[in-house]
JSON list of C-alpha atoms in Angstrom, two decimals:
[
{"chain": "A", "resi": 1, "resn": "UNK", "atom": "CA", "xyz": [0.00, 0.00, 0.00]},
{"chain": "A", "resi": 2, "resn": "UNK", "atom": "CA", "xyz": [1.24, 3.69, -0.55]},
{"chain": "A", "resi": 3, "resn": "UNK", "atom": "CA", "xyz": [0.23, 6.19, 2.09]},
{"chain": "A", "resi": 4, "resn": "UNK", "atom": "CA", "xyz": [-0.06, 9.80, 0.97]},
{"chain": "A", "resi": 5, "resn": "UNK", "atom": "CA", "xyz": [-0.90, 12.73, 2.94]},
{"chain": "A", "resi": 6, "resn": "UNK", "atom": "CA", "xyz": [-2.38, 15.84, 1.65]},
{"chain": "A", "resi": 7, "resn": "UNK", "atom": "CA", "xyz": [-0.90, 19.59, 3.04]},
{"chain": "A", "resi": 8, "resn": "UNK", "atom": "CA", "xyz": [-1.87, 23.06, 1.86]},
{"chain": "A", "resi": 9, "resn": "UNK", "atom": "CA", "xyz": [-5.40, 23.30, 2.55]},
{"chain": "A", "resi": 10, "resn": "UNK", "atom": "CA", "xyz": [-6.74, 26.50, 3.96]},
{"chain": "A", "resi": 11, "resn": "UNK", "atom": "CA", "xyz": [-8.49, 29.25, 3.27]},
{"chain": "A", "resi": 12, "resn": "UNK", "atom": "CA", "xyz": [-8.45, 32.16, 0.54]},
{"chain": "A", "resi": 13, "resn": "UNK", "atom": "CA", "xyz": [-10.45, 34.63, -1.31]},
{"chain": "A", "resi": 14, "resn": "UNK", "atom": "CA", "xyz": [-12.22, 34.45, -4.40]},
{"chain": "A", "resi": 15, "resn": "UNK", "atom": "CA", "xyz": [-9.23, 34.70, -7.00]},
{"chain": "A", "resi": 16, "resn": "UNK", "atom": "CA", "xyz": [-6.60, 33.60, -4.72]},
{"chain": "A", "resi": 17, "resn": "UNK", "atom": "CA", "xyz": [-4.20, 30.96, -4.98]},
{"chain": "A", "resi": 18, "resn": "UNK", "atom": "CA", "xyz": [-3.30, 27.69, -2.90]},
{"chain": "A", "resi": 19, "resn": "UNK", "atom": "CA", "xyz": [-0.69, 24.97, -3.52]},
{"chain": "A", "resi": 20, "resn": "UNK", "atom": "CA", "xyz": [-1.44, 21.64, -2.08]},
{"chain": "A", "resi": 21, "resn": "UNK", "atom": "CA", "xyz": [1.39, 19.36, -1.78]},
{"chain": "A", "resi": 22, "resn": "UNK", "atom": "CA", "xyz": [0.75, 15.24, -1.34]},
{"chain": "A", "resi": 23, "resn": "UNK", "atom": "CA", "xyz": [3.49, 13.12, 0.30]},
{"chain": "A", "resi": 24, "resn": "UNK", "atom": "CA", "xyz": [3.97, 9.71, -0.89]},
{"chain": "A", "resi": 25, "resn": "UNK", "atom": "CA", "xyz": [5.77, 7.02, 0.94]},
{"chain": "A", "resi": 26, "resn": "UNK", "atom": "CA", "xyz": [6.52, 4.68, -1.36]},
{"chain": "A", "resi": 27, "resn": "UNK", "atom": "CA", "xyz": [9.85, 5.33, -3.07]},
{"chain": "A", "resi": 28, "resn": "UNK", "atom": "CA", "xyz": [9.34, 4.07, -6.51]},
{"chain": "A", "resi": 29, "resn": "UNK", "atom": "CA", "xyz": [5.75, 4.71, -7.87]},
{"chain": "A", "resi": 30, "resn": "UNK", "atom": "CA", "xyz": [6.68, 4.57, -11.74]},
{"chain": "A", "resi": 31, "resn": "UNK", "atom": "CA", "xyz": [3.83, 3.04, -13.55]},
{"chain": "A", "resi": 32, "resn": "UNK", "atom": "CA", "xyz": [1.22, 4.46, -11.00]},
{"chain": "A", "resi": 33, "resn": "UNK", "atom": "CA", "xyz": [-1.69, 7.15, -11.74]},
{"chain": "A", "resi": 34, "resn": "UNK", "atom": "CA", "xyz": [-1.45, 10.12, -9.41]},
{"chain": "A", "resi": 35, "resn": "UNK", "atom": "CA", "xyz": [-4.23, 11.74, -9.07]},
{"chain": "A", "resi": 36, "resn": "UNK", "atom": "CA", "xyz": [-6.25, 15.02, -7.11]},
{"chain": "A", "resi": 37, "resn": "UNK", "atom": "CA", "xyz": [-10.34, 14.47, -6.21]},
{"chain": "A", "resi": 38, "resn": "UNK", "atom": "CA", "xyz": [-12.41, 16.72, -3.73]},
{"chain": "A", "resi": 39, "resn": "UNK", "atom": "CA", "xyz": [-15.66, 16.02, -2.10]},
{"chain": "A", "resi": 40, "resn": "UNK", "atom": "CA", "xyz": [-18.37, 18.51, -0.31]},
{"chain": "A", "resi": 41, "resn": "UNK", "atom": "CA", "xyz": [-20.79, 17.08, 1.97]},
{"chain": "A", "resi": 42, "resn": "UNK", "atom": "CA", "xyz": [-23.92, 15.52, 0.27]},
{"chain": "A", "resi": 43, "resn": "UNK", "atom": "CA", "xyz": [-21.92, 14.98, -3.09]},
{"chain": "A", "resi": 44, "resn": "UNK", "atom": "CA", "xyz": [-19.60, 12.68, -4.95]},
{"chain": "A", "resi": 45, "resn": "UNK", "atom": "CA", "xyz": [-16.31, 12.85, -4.51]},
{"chain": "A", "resi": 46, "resn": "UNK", "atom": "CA", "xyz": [-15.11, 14.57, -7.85]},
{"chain": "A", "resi": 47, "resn": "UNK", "atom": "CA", "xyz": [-12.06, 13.81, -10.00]},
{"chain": "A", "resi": 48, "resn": "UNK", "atom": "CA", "xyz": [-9.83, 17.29, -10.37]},
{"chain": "A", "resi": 49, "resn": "UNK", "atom": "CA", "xyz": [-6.47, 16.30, -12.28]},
{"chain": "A", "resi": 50, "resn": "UNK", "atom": "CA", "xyz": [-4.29, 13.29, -12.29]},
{"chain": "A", "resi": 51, "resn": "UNK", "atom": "CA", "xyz": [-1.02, 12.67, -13.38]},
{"chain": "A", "resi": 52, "resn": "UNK", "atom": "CA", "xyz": [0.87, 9.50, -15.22]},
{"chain": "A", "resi": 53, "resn": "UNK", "atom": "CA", "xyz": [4.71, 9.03, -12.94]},
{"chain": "A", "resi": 54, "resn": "UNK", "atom": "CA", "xyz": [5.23, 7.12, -15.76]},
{"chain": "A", "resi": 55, "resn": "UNK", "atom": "CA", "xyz": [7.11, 8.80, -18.86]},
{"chain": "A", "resi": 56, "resn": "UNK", "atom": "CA", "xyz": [6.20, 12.23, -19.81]},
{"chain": "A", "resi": 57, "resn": "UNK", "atom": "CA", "xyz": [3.82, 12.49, -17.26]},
{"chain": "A", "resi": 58, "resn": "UNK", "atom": "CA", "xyz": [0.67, 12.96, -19.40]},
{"chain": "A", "resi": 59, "resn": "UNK", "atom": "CA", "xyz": [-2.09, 15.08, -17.11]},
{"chain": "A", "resi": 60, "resn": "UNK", "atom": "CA", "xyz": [-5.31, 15.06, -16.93]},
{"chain": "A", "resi": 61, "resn": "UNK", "atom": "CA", "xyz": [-7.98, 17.99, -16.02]},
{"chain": "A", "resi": 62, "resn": "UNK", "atom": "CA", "xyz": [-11.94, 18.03, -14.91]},
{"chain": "A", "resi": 63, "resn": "UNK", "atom": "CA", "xyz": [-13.08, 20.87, -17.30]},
{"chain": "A", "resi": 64, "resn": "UNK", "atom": "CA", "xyz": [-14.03, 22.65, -14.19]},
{"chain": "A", "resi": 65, "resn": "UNK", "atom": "CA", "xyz": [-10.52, 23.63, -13.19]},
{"chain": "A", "resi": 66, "resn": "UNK", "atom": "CA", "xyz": [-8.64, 23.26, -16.65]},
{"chain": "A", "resi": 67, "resn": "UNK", "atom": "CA", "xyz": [-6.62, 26.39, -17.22]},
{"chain": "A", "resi": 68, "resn": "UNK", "atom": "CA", "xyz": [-6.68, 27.13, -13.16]},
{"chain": "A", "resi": 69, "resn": "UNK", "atom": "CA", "xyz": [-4.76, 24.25, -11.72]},
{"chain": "A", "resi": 70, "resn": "UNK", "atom": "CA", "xyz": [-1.82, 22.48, -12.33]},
{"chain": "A", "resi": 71, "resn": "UNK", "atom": "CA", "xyz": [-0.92, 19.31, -10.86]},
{"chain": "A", "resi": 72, "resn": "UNK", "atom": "CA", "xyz": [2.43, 17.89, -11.08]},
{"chain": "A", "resi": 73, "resn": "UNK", "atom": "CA", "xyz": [4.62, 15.18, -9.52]},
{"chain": "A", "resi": 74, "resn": "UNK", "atom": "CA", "xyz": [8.55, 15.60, -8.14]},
{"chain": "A", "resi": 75, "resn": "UNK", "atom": "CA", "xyz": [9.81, 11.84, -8.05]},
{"chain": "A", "resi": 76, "resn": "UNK", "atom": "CA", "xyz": [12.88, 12.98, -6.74]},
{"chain": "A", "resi": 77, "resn": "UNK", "atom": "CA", "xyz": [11.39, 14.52, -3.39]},
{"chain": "A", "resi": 78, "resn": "UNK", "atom": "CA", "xyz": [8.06, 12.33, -3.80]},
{"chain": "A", "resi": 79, "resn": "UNK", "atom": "CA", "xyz": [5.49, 14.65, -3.94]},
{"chain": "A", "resi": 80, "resn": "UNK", "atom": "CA", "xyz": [2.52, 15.03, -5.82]},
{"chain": "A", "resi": 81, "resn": "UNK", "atom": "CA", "xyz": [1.36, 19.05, -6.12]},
{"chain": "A", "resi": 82, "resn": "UNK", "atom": "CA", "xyz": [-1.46, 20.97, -7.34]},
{"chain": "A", "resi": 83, "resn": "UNK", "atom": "CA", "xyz": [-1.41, 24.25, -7.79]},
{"chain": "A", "resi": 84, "resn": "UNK", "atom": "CA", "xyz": [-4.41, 26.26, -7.63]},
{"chain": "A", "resi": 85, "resn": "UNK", "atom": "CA", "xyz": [-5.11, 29.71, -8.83]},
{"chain": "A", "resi": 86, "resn": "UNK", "atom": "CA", "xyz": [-8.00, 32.24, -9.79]},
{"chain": "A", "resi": 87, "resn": "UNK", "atom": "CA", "xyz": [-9.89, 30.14, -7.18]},
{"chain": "A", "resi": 88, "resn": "UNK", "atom": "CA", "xyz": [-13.80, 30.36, -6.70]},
{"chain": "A", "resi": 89, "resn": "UNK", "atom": "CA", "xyz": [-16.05, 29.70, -4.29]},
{"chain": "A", "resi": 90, "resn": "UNK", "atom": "CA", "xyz": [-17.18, 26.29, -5.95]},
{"chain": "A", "resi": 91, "resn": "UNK", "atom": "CA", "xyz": [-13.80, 25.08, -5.23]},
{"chain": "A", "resi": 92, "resn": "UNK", "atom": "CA", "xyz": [-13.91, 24.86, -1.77]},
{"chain": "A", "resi": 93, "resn": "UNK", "atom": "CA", "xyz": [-13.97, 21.03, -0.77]},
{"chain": "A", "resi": 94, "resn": "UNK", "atom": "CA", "xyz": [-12.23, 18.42, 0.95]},
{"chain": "A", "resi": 95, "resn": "UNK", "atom": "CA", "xyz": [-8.96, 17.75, -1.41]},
{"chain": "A", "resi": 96, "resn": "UNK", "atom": "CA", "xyz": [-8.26, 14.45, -1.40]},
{"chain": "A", "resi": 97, "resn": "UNK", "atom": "CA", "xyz": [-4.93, 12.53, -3.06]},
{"chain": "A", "resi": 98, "resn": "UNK", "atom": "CA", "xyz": [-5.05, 9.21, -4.89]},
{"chain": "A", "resi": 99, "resn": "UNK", "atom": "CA", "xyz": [-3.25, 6.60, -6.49]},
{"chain": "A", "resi": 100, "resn": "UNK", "atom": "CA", "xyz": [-3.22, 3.73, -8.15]},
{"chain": "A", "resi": 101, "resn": "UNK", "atom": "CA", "xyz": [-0.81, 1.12, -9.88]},
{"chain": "A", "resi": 102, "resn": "UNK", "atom": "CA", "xyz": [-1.97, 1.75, -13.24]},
{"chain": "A", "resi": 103, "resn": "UNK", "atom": "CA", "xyz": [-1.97, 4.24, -15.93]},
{"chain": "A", "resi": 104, "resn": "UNK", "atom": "CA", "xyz": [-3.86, 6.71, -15.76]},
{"chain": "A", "resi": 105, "resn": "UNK", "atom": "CA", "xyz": [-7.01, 7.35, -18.67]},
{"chain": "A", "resi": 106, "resn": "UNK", "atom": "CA", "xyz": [-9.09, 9.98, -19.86]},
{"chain": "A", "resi": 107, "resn": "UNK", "atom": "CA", "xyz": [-11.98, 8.12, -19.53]},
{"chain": "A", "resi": 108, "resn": "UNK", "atom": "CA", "xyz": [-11.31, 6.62, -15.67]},
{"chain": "A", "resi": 109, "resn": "UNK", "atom": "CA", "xyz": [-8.78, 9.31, -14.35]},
{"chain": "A", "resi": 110, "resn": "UNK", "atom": "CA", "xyz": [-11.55, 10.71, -12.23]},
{"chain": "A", "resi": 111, "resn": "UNK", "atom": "CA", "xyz": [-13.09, 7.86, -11.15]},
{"chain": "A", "resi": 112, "resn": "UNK", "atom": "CA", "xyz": [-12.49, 7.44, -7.61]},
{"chain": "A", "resi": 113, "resn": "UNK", "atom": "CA", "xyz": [-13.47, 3.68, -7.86]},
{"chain": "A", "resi": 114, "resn": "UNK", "atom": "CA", "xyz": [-10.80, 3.13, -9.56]},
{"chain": "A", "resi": 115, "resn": "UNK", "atom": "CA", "xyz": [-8.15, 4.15, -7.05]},
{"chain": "A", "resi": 116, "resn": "UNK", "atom": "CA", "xyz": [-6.65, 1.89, -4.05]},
{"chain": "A", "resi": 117, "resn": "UNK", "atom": "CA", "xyz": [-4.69, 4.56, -1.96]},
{"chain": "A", "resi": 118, "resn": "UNK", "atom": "CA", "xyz": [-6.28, 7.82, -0.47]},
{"chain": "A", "resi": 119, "resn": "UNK", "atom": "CA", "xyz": [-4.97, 9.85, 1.80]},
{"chain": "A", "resi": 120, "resn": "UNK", "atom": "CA", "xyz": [-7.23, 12.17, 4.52]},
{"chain": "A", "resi": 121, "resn": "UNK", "atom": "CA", "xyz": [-7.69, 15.20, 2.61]},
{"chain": "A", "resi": 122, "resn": "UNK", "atom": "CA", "xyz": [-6.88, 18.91, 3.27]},
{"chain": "A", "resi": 123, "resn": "UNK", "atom": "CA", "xyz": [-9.86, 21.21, 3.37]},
{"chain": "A", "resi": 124, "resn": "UNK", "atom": "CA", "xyz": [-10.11, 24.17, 0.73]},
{"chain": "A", "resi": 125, "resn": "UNK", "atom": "CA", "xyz": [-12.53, 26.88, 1.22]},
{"chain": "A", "resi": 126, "resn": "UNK", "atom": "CA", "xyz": [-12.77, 29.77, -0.81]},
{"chain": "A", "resi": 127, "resn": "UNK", "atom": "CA", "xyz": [-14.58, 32.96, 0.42]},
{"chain": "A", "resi": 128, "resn": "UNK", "atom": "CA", "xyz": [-16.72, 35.00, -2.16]}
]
């Protein structure tokens, strides 16, 4: 299993930025799909972006946030990140970070059922 745990949450203004950072423990994760959701109460939890450790790193976006986040992945210090700017208010959430031992595709990316390892999330909320 991989454990990951999400920093950077807080909260901002409409417009702001926030950079959430997720630490993975497991040392080599090539060939894994890295990936961002978020969840408010009474909803699904949501794909955001996800990210391929394996080769170029292809990247995935929910149309919601395309444009406005970024989400990258440092295998040298382990991290996963995603950047966050012109932020609204419909992007505050619980973040949560994901993987799982597979590549990652357009079509499944944000499917959460699709992902073994989650860590506890970081909570975003953005103020109008």
């Amino acid at each position: 299993a991989v454990h990951l745990e999400e920093s950077g949450g807080g909260s901002v203004q409409t417009g702001g930025s926030l950079k959430l950072s997720c630490a993975v423990s497991k040392y080599d994760v090539n060939w894994y799909c890295m990936a961002w959701f978020r969840q408010t109460p009474g909803k699904e939890r949501e794909g955001v972006a996800a990210v391929d450790s394996h080769g170029d790193g292809d990247t995935y976006y929910a149309d919601s946030v395309r444009g406005r986040f970024t989400i990258s992945h440092d295998k040298t210090k382990n991290i996963v990140t995603l950047q966050m700017r012109f932020l609204k208010p419909e992007d505050s959430a619980m973040y949560y970070c994901a993987s799982e031992r597979a590549l990652c595709f357009r079509d499944t990316y944000s499917d959460p059922s699709k992902f073994t390892d989650w860590g506890q999330g970081t909570q975003v909320t953005v103020s109008s």
